[in-house]
GROMACS .gro file of C-alpha atoms in nm:
model
  417
    1MET     CA    1  11.620  23.886   9.009
    2ASN     CA    2  11.876  23.625   9.122
    3VAL     CA    3  11.844  23.320   8.892
    4LEU     CA    4  11.990  22.968   8.913
    5VAL     CA    5  11.985  22.747   8.602
    6ILE     CA    6  12.033  22.370   8.641
    7GLY     CA    7  12.207  22.180   8.360
    8SER     CA    8  12.518  22.174   8.145
    9GLY     CA    9  12.418  22.163   7.778
   10ALA     CA   10  12.362  22.398   7.487
   11ARG     CA   11  11.999  22.439   7.594
   12GLU     CA   12  12.118  22.572   7.930
   13HIS     CA   13  12.374  22.796   7.757
   14ALA     CA   14  12.094  22.938   7.540
   15LEU     CA   15  11.882  22.998   7.851
   16CYS     CA   16  12.173  23.158   8.037
   17ARG     CA   17  12.260  23.375   7.737
   18SER     CA   18  11.904  23.509   7.717
   19LEU     CA   19  11.886  23.558   8.094
   20SER     CA   20  12.221  23.739   8.096
   21LEU     CA   21  12.079  23.988   7.842
   22ASP     CA   22  11.772  24.055   8.061
   23PRO     CA   23  11.817  24.379   8.261
   24ALA     CA   24  11.598  24.236   8.540
   25VAL     CA   25  11.857  23.962   8.612
   26THR     CA   26  12.103  24.097   8.870
   27ALA     CA   27  12.280  23.767   8.944
   28LEU     CA   28  12.301  23.455   8.726
   29HIS     CA   29  12.422  23.115   8.844
   30CYS     CA   30  12.440  22.777   8.670
   31ALA     CA   31  12.507  22.431   8.808
   32PRO     CA   32  12.704  22.249   8.689
   33GLY     CA   33  12.729  22.449   8.363
   34ASN     CA   34  13.005  22.424   8.103
   35ALA     CA   35  13.297  22.624   7.962
   36GLY     CA   36  13.074  22.853   7.757
   37ILE     CA   37  12.817  22.916   8.028
   38ALA     CA   38  13.104  23.026   8.254
   39GLU     CA   39  13.133  23.340   8.037
   40VAL     CA   40  12.783  23.460   8.134
   41ALA     CA   41  12.707  23.292   8.469
   42GLU     CA   42  12.883  23.188   8.789
   43LEU     CA   43  12.925  22.810   8.793
   44HIS     CA   44  12.864  22.579   9.089
   45GLN     CA   45  12.922  22.206   9.123
   46VAL     CA   46  12.610  22.009   9.209
   47ASP     CA   47  12.457  21.670   9.132
   48ALA     CA   48  12.170  21.786   8.910
   49LEU     CA   49  11.968  21.474   9.000
   50ASP     CA   50  11.990  21.538   9.376
   51GLY     CA   51  11.690  21.748   9.473
   52ALA     CA   52  11.817  21.814   9.825
   53ALA     CA   53  12.156  21.934   9.695
   54VAL     CA   54  11.997  22.157   9.429
   55SER     CA   55  11.751  22.314   9.674
   56ALA     CA   56  12.030  22.367   9.931
   57LEU     CA   57  12.239  22.543   9.665
   58ALA     CA   58  11.942  22.761   9.568
   59VAL     CA   59  11.888  22.861   9.931
   60GLU     CA   60  12.260  22.928   9.980
   61LEU     CA   61  12.270  23.153   9.671
   62GLY     CA   62  11.950  23.337   9.765
   63ALA     CA   63  11.800  23.237   9.429
   64GLU     CA   64  11.463  23.393   9.351
   65LEU     CA   65  11.400  23.168   9.051
   66VAL     CA   66  11.537  22.822   8.966
   67VAL     CA   67  11.518  22.703   8.604
   68VAL     CA   68  11.559  22.326   8.562
   69GLY     CA   69  11.687  22.258   8.209
   70PRO     CA   70  11.718  21.882   8.142
   71GLU     CA   71  11.452  21.613   8.165
   72ALA     CA   72  11.630  21.372   8.402
   73PRO     CA   73  11.627  21.609   8.705
   74LEU     CA   74  11.260  21.688   8.641
   75VAL     CA   75  11.163  21.321   8.627
   76ALA     CA   76  11.373  21.271   8.945
   77GLY     CA   77  11.165  21.533   9.128
   78VAL     CA   78  11.424  21.810   9.159
   79ALA     CA   79  11.163  22.082   9.096
   80ASP     CA   80  10.954  21.945   9.386
   81ALA     CA   81  11.248  21.975   9.624
   82VAL     CA   82  11.311  22.337   9.522
   83ARG     CA   83  10.940  22.423   9.560
   84GLU     CA   84  10.938  22.268   9.907
   85ALA     CA   85  11.222  22.507   9.996
   86GLY     CA   86  10.987  22.793   9.909
   87ILE     CA   87  11.168  22.904   9.593
   88PRO     CA   88  10.980  22.960   9.264
   89VAL     CA   89  11.091  22.704   9.007
   90PHE     CA   90  11.040  22.682   8.632
   91GLY     CA   91  10.985  22.313   8.564
   92PRO     CA   92  10.713  22.057   8.631
   93SER     CA   93  10.677  21.832   8.933
   94LYS     CA   94  10.793  21.470   8.922
   95GLU     CA   95  10.433  21.355   8.871
   96ALA     CA   96  10.370  21.605   8.589
   97ALA     CA   97  10.705  21.527   8.423
   98ARG     CA   98  10.572  21.176   8.357
   99LEU     CA   99  10.439  21.330   8.035
  100GLU     CA  100  10.796  21.288   7.914
  101GLY     CA  101  10.915  21.017   8.152
  102SER     CA  102  10.657  20.764   8.032
  103LYS     CA  103  10.532  20.742   7.674
  104ALA     CA  104  10.247  20.518   7.795
  105PHE     CA  105  10.135  20.778   8.052
  106ALA     CA  106  10.145  21.051   7.785
  107LYS     CA  107   9.929  20.837   7.554
  108ASP     CA  108   9.676  20.789   7.835
  109VAL     CA  109   9.659  21.165   7.901
  110MET     CA  110   9.615  21.236   7.531
  111ALA     CA  111   9.339  20.977   7.496
  112THR     CA  112   9.145  21.125   7.790
  113ALA     CA  113   9.199  21.483   7.670
  114GLY     CA  114   9.102  21.404   7.311
  115VAL     CA  115   9.442  21.510   7.178
  116PRO     CA  116   9.515  21.379   6.824
  117THR     CA  117   9.804  21.131   6.821
  118ALA     CA  118   9.915  20.808   6.656
  119ARG     CA  119   9.732  20.486   6.739
  120SER     CA  120   9.954  20.274   6.962
  121TYR     CA  121  10.003  19.965   7.177
  122VAL     CA  122  10.197  19.940   7.503
  123CYS     CA  123  10.395  19.614   7.504
  124THR     CA  124  10.590  19.429   7.773
  125THR     CA  125  10.633  19.082   7.616
  126ALA     CA  126  10.778  18.951   7.290
  127ASP     CA  127  10.436  18.817   7.188
  128GLU     CA  128  10.274  19.159   7.241
  129VAL     CA  129  10.553  19.321   7.040
  130ALA     CA  130  10.512  19.077   6.751
  131GLU     CA  131  10.135  19.131   6.750
  132ALA     CA  132  10.169  19.511   6.749
  133LEU     CA  133  10.432  19.512   6.473
  134ASP     CA  134  10.210  19.289   6.265
  135ALA     CA  135   9.905  19.508   6.326
  136PHE     CA  136  10.068  19.830   6.207
  137GLY     CA  137  10.310  19.701   5.943
  138ALA     CA  138  10.612  19.892   5.811
  139PRO     CA  139  10.753  20.145   5.870
  140TYR     CA  140  10.772  20.027   6.231
  141VAL     CA  141  10.786  20.286   6.511
  142VAL     CA  142  10.918  20.148   6.842
  143LYS     CA  143  10.966  20.379   7.142
  144ASP     CA  144  11.128  20.302   7.475
  145ASP     CA  145  10.866  20.391   7.737
  146GLY     CA  146  11.121  20.568   7.959
  147LEU     CA  147  11.375  20.847   7.917
  148ALA     CA  148  11.634  20.786   7.647
  149ALA     CA  149  11.781  21.133   7.581
  150GLY     CA  150  11.604  21.160   7.245
  151LYS     CA  151  11.753  20.832   7.119
  152GLY     CA  152  11.500  20.574   7.240
  153VAL     CA  153  11.302  20.566   6.916
  154VAL     CA  154  11.363  20.334   6.622
  155VAL     CA  155  11.183  20.386   6.290
  156THR     CA  156  11.263  20.103   6.049
  157ASP     CA  157  11.125  19.886   5.768
  158ASP     CA  158  11.309  19.587   5.917
  159PRO     CA  159  11.084  19.386   6.152
  160GLU     CA  160  11.385  19.214   6.311
  161ALA     CA  161  11.549  19.549   6.395
  162ALA     CA  162  11.218  19.672   6.540
  163ALA     CA  163  11.181  19.358   6.753
  164ALA     CA  164  11.543  19.380   6.869
  165HIS     CA  165  11.497  19.740   6.988
  166ALA     CA  166  11.179  19.638   7.172
  167ALA     CA  167  11.361  19.346   7.336
  168ALA     CA  168  11.626  19.584   7.473
  169CYS     CA  169  11.361  19.787   7.658
  170ASP     CA  170  11.153  19.692   7.962
  171ARG     CA  171  10.838  19.839   7.816
  172VAL     CA  172  10.778  19.989   7.472
  173VAL     CA  173  10.514  20.184   7.288
  174ILE     CA  174  10.463  20.064   6.931
  175GLU     CA  175  10.262  20.298   6.713
  176GLU     CA  176  10.150  20.369   6.360
  177PHE     CA  177  10.389  20.564   6.141
  178LEU     CA  178  10.297  20.929   6.092
  179ASP     CA  179  10.368  21.080   5.752
  180GLY     CA  180  10.450  21.445   5.688
  181PRO     CA  181  10.701  21.698   5.822
  182GLU     CA  182  10.775  21.728   6.193
  183VAL     CA  183  10.743  22.047   6.397
  184SER     CA  184  10.849  22.131   6.752
  185LEU     CA  185  10.621  22.371   6.935
  186PHE     CA  186  10.706  22.484   7.288
  187ALA     CA  187  10.458  22.637   7.528
  188ILE     CA  188  10.515  22.803   7.862
  189THR     CA  189  10.244  22.727   8.116
  190ASP     CA  190  10.168  22.792   8.483
  191GLY     CA  191   9.927  22.499   8.496
  192VAL     CA  192   9.627  22.706   8.383
  193SER     CA  193   9.730  22.958   8.117
  194VAL     CA  194   9.930  22.845   7.814
  195VAL     CA  195  10.158  23.076   7.611
  196PRO     CA  196  10.291  22.915   7.291
  197LEU     CA  197  10.633  23.010   7.155
  198GLN     CA  198  10.732  23.018   6.787
  199PRO     CA  199  10.756  22.680   6.611
  200ALA     CA  200  11.087  22.529   6.504
  201GLN     CA  201  11.204  22.223   6.313
  202ASP     CA  202  11.496  22.006   6.418
  203PHE     CA  203  11.701  21.744   6.236
  204LYS     CA  204  11.729  21.412   6.419
  205ARG     CA  205  11.940  21.206   6.180
  206ALA     CA  206  12.318  21.222   6.201
  207LEU     CA  207  12.393  21.270   5.832
  208ASP     CA  208  12.291  21.497   5.543
  209GLY     CA  209  11.969  21.408   5.367
  210ASP     CA  210  11.825  21.264   5.689
  211GLU     CA  211  12.048  20.958   5.661
  212GLY     CA  212  12.224  20.775   5.942
  213PRO     CA  213  12.119  20.695   6.298
  214ASN     CA  214  11.889  20.900   6.519
  215THR     CA  215  12.061  21.156   6.742
  216GLY     CA  216  11.958  21.407   7.006
  217GLY     CA  217  11.937  21.662   6.722
  218MET     CA  218  12.194  21.796   6.473
  219GLY     CA  219  12.044  22.138   6.404
  220ALA     CA  220  11.727  22.346   6.392
  221TYR     CA  221  11.569  22.652   6.239
  222SER     CA  222  11.285  22.898   6.297
  223PRO     CA  223  11.051  23.033   6.162
  224LEU     CA  224  10.892  22.772   5.933
  225PRO     CA  225  10.800  22.956   5.611
  226TRP     CA  226  10.613  22.652   5.478
  227ALA     CA  227  10.388  22.606   5.784
  228ASP     CA  228  10.022  22.713   5.799
  229PRO     CA  229  10.003  23.058   5.966
  230LYS     CA  230   9.725  22.918   6.188
  231LEU     CA  231   9.934  22.622   6.307
  232VAL     CA  232  10.024  22.766   6.649
  233GLU     CA  233   9.665  22.866   6.721
  234GLU     CA  234   9.537  22.522   6.614
  235VAL     CA  235   9.791  22.335   6.829
  236LEU     CA  236   9.713  22.558   7.127
  237GLU     CA  237   9.341  22.472   7.097
  238THR     CA  238   9.366  22.102   7.013
  239VAL     CA  239   9.684  21.989   7.192
  240LEU     CA  240   9.843  22.223   7.445
  241GLN     CA  241   9.547  22.367   7.636
  242PRO     CA  242   9.356  22.034   7.654
  243THR     CA  243   9.669  21.859   7.787
  244VAL     CA  244   9.732  22.124   8.054
  245ASP     CA  245   9.362  22.115   8.151
  246GLU     CA  246   9.368  21.734   8.179
  247MET     CA  247   9.683  21.737   8.395
  248ARG     CA  248   9.519  21.987   8.630
  249ARG     CA  249   9.201  21.776   8.639
  250ARG     CA  250   9.411  21.477   8.749
  251GLY     CA  251   9.549  21.676   9.040
  252THR     CA  252   9.900  21.696   8.892
  253PRO     CA  253   9.909  22.042   8.732
  254PHE     CA  254  10.185  22.091   8.476
  255SER     CA  255  10.382  22.414   8.504
  256GLY     CA  256  10.697  22.490   8.311
  257LEU     CA  257  10.774  22.413   7.948
  258LEU     CA  258  10.544  22.176   7.759
  259TYR     CA  259  10.707  22.066   7.434
  260ALA     CA  260  10.485  21.911   7.167
  261GLY     CA  261  10.662  21.714   6.896
  262LEU     CA  262  10.417  21.719   6.607
  263ALA     CA  263  10.370  21.553   6.269
  264ILE     CA  264  10.181  21.754   6.009
  265THR     CA  265  10.016  21.453   5.843
  266SER     CA  266   9.782  21.421   5.548
  267ARG     CA  267   9.503  21.377   5.806
  268GLY     CA  268   9.599  21.680   6.015
  269VAL     CA  269   9.824  21.756   6.312
  270ARG     CA  270   9.921  21.459   6.531
  271VAL     CA  271  10.133  21.454   6.848
  272ILE     CA  272  10.442  21.236   6.819
  273GLU     CA  273  10.554  21.294   7.177
  274PHE     CA  274  10.555  21.536   7.468
  275ASN     CA  275  10.863  21.662   7.647
  276ALA     CA  276  10.862  21.838   7.982
  277ARG     CA  277  11.142  22.087   7.909
  278PHE     CA  278  11.294  22.307   7.643
  279GLY     CA  279  11.413  22.098   7.348
  280ASP     CA  280  11.772  22.094   7.230
  281PRO     CA  281  11.862  22.225   6.965
  282GLU     CA  282  11.529  22.402   6.902
  283THR     CA  283  11.570  22.623   7.211
  284GLN     CA  284  11.876  22.776   7.053
  285VAL     CA  285  11.677  22.915   6.757
  286VAL     CA  286  11.355  22.997   6.942
  287LEU     CA  287  11.530  23.203   7.210
  288ALA     CA  288  11.740  23.375   6.942
  289ARG     CA  289  11.413  23.521   6.808
  290LEU     CA  290  11.243  23.608   7.140
  291LYS     CA  291  11.252  23.981   7.210
  292THR     CA  292  11.056  23.976   7.537
  293PRO     CA  293  11.301  23.954   7.833
  294LEU     CA  294  11.307  23.589   7.941
  295ALA     CA  295  11.327  23.605   8.321
  296GLY     CA  296  10.988  23.767   8.368
  297VAL     CA  297  10.820  23.508   8.147
  298LEU     CA  298  10.973  23.212   8.334
  299ALA     CA  299  10.899  23.373   8.671
  300ALA     CA  300  10.534  23.430   8.572
  301ALA     CA  301  10.500  23.060   8.489
  302ALA     CA  302  10.666  22.965   8.818
  303THR     CA  303  10.434  23.185   9.025
  304GLY     CA  304  10.101  23.142   8.844
  305GLY     CA  305  10.101  23.483   8.681
  306LEU     CA  306  10.104  23.406   8.308
  307ALA     CA  307   9.753  23.542   8.251
  308ASP     CA  308   9.879  23.890   8.346
  309LEU     CA  309  10.174  23.877   8.105
  310PRO     CA  310  10.155  24.097   7.791
  311PRO     CA  311  10.184  23.913   7.457
  312LEU     CA  312  10.533  23.792   7.375
  313ARG     CA  313  10.733  23.999   7.125
  314TRP     CA  314  10.927  23.823   6.848
  315SER     CA  315  11.194  23.924   6.600
  316ASP     CA  316  11.104  23.888   6.232
  317ASP     CA  317  11.456  23.754   6.179
  318ALA     CA  318  11.526  23.388   6.113
  319ALA     CA  319  11.761  23.172   6.319
  320VAL     CA  320  11.956  22.858   6.227
  321THR     CA  321  12.156  22.635   6.463
  322VAL     CA  322  12.414  22.382   6.343
  323VAL     CA  323  12.541  22.122   6.591
  324ILE     CA  324  12.908  22.030   6.585
  325ALA     CA  325  12.936  21.675   6.721
  326SER     CA  326  13.236  21.475   6.829
  327HIS     CA  327  13.398  21.185   6.645
  328ASN     CA  328  13.172  20.874   6.640
  329TYR     CA  329  12.855  21.050   6.772
  330PRO     CA  330  12.588  20.919   6.835
  331GLY     CA  331  12.802  20.621   6.932
  332ALA     CA  332  13.039  20.647   7.226
  333PRO     CA  333  13.193  20.991   7.162
  334ARG     CA  334  13.563  21.073   7.172
  335THR     CA  335  13.626  21.345   7.432
  336GLY     CA  336  13.916  21.559   7.551
  337ASP     CA  337  13.999  21.707   7.209
  338PRO     CA  338  14.088  22.078   7.211
  339ILE     CA  339  13.849  22.323   7.046
  340THR     CA  340  13.992  22.628   6.869
  341GLY     CA  341  13.843  22.914   6.668
  342LEU     CA  342  13.586  23.020   6.930
  343ALA     CA  343  13.754  23.359   6.977
  344ASP     CA  344  13.752  23.407   6.599
  345VAL     CA  345  13.373  23.361   6.587
  346ALA     CA  346  13.329  23.609   6.872
  347ALA     CA  347  13.553  23.861   6.696
  348GLU     CA  348  13.434  23.818   6.338
  349ASP     CA  349  13.070  23.703   6.350
  350ALA     CA  350  12.903  23.855   6.658
  351PRO     CA  351  12.629  23.953   6.711
  352HIS     CA  352  12.478  23.775   6.408
  353ALA     CA  353  12.639  23.440   6.487
  354TYR     CA  354  12.762  23.293   6.813
  355VAL     CA  355  12.861  22.961   6.968
  356LEU     CA  356  12.663  22.790   7.242
  357HIS     CA  357  12.850  22.519   7.432
  358ALA     CA  358  12.700  22.174   7.486
  359GLY     CA  359  12.960  21.911   7.572
  360THR     CA  360  13.265  22.121   7.669
  361LYS     CA  361  13.485  22.178   7.970
  362GLN     CA  362  13.774  22.403   8.062
  363ASP     CA  363  14.110  22.226   8.074
  364GLY     CA  364  14.366  22.482   8.190
  365ASP     CA  365  14.366  22.754   7.927
  366ALA     CA  366  14.203  22.528   7.667
  367VAL     CA  367  13.840  22.440   7.601
  368VAL     CA  368  13.805  22.068   7.523
  369SER     CA  369  13.525  21.839   7.409
  370ALA     CA  370  13.337  21.660   7.685
  371GLY     CA  371  13.038  21.498   7.517
  372GLY     CA  372  12.872  21.384   7.197
  373ARG     CA  373  12.716  21.709   7.085
  374VAL     CA  374  12.990  21.961   7.155
  375LEU     CA  375  12.874  22.300   7.022
  376SER     CA  376  12.563  22.464   6.877
  377VAL     CA  377  12.657  22.738   6.631
  378THR     CA  378  12.366  22.980   6.589
  379GLY     CA  379  12.322  23.236   6.314
  380THR     CA  380  12.049  23.498   6.270
  381GLY     CA  381  11.951  23.697   5.964
  382ALA     CA  382  11.672  23.866   5.773
  383ASP     CA  383  11.571  23.529   5.628
  384LEU     CA  384  11.676  23.165   5.651
  385THR     CA  385  11.930  23.201   5.370
  386GLU     CA  386  12.116  23.478   5.551
  387ALA     CA  387  12.090  23.300   5.886
  388ARG     CA  388  12.227  22.978   5.730
  389ASP     CA  389  12.515  23.162   5.565
  390ARG     CA  390  12.612  23.326   5.893
  391ALA     CA  391  12.584  23.003   6.092
  392TYR     CA  392  12.793  22.801   5.849
  393ARG     CA  393  13.053  23.079   5.814
  394ALA     CA  394  13.099  23.057   6.192
  395VAL     CA  395  13.103  22.675   6.184
  396ALA     CA  396  13.396  22.694   5.938
  397ARG     CA  397  13.602  22.891   6.192
  398VAL     CA  398  13.570  22.622   6.462
  399ARG     CA  399  13.827  22.345   6.471
  400LEU     CA  400  13.773  22.019   6.658
  401ASP     CA  401  13.963  21.710   6.543
  402GLY     CA  402  13.735  21.442   6.398
  403SER     CA  403  13.421  21.651   6.445
  404GLN     CA  404  13.114  21.618   6.226
  405HIS     CA  405  12.819  21.838   6.135
  406ARG     CA  406  12.537  21.835   5.884
  407THR     CA  407  12.570  22.073   5.590
  408ASP     CA  408  12.198  22.085   5.500
  409ILE     CA  409  12.030  22.235   5.808
  410ALA     CA  410  11.735  22.452   5.688
  411GLU     CA  411  11.854  22.415   5.326
  412LYS     CA  412  11.519  22.306   5.179
  413ALA     CA  413  11.321  22.558   5.383
  414ALA     CA  414  11.556  22.839   5.275
  415ALA     CA  415  11.516  22.737   4.913
  416GLY     CA  416  11.139  22.733   4.947
  417ALA     CA  417  11.117  22.359   4.881
   0.00000   0.00000   0.00000
């Protein structure tokens, strides 16, 4: 199979790494990619938001499967353009991607499908915002209705900060606060059948102890030893399958990756949000544990053949990913700093730990930082303790001036807390 992956982050590097290990993949391309992806795939320059350019590249390369990684190209309709060119594509249509592109649309789908979620109001004026904040009380949860790269949500006890965030958005969803731990559960779907993956937990706050501002994610781990063994089955029955069924009923079937961000509350499982693509950094740990070759699974979703797929096979090992971010992230990041120590990780820690590139680029012989989240260092082991040790040992070998990372990824879960 000749595969083209669209995107340039650590999620796409994780996808390309898994695809490169699949014996069925005879050619692997990525556009635009990054310095790390270049080690496993041939890179091509393309505007990832330009459906015509992406589909033309896919045709030129003779791609038999296109995998669209990030949310922005999906919401822009890139998958539609590739489908119109007659090439199977893993990723939902523009209409279906509204599940991520509009929080209000997702709430409407959930209400119709009977999916458990937080009570909420959609607000467009200051008066509506004030009324909704007053109705729910603190902690206040204010979400930008549109795409915000994982950083459009403010959770605060300060009503003025909540109102200020709402005022900076055209339209917001204000909802009740959900207590309890959060879980990310991905599912692959062809619009009819739904195949859940293993759950993961990510860490949104910038600093240890869940302090500091929200980020796109500073680390993740899988499996979740504290979670109910029936969690995946329950979420499949109450959240994932009903949502896919409702999207099909509306005439906008959802095929690709449906990501449910969940809160395990005192009143049961509730959906925090849907995403229309693999999450970052959870993909890094979930794919590290998947033993079934990836290309066939994605191709089955793209061509309506998931029902014929044998059950997925998973490693019993644990996986932990630690994000190394640039100076000042999640503010405007400093870029262009050289990264060293990557060869040391490859020499000393493989195959139990490895580095996935997020915001990097090649600058002559050097690899330099080119974004906020720069690297995802992933470790695997017999349990979370061993996986953590291996991940952090590899993190210590990487040098990037002014970089930051959390030191407590999966710490409580490993300790059994």
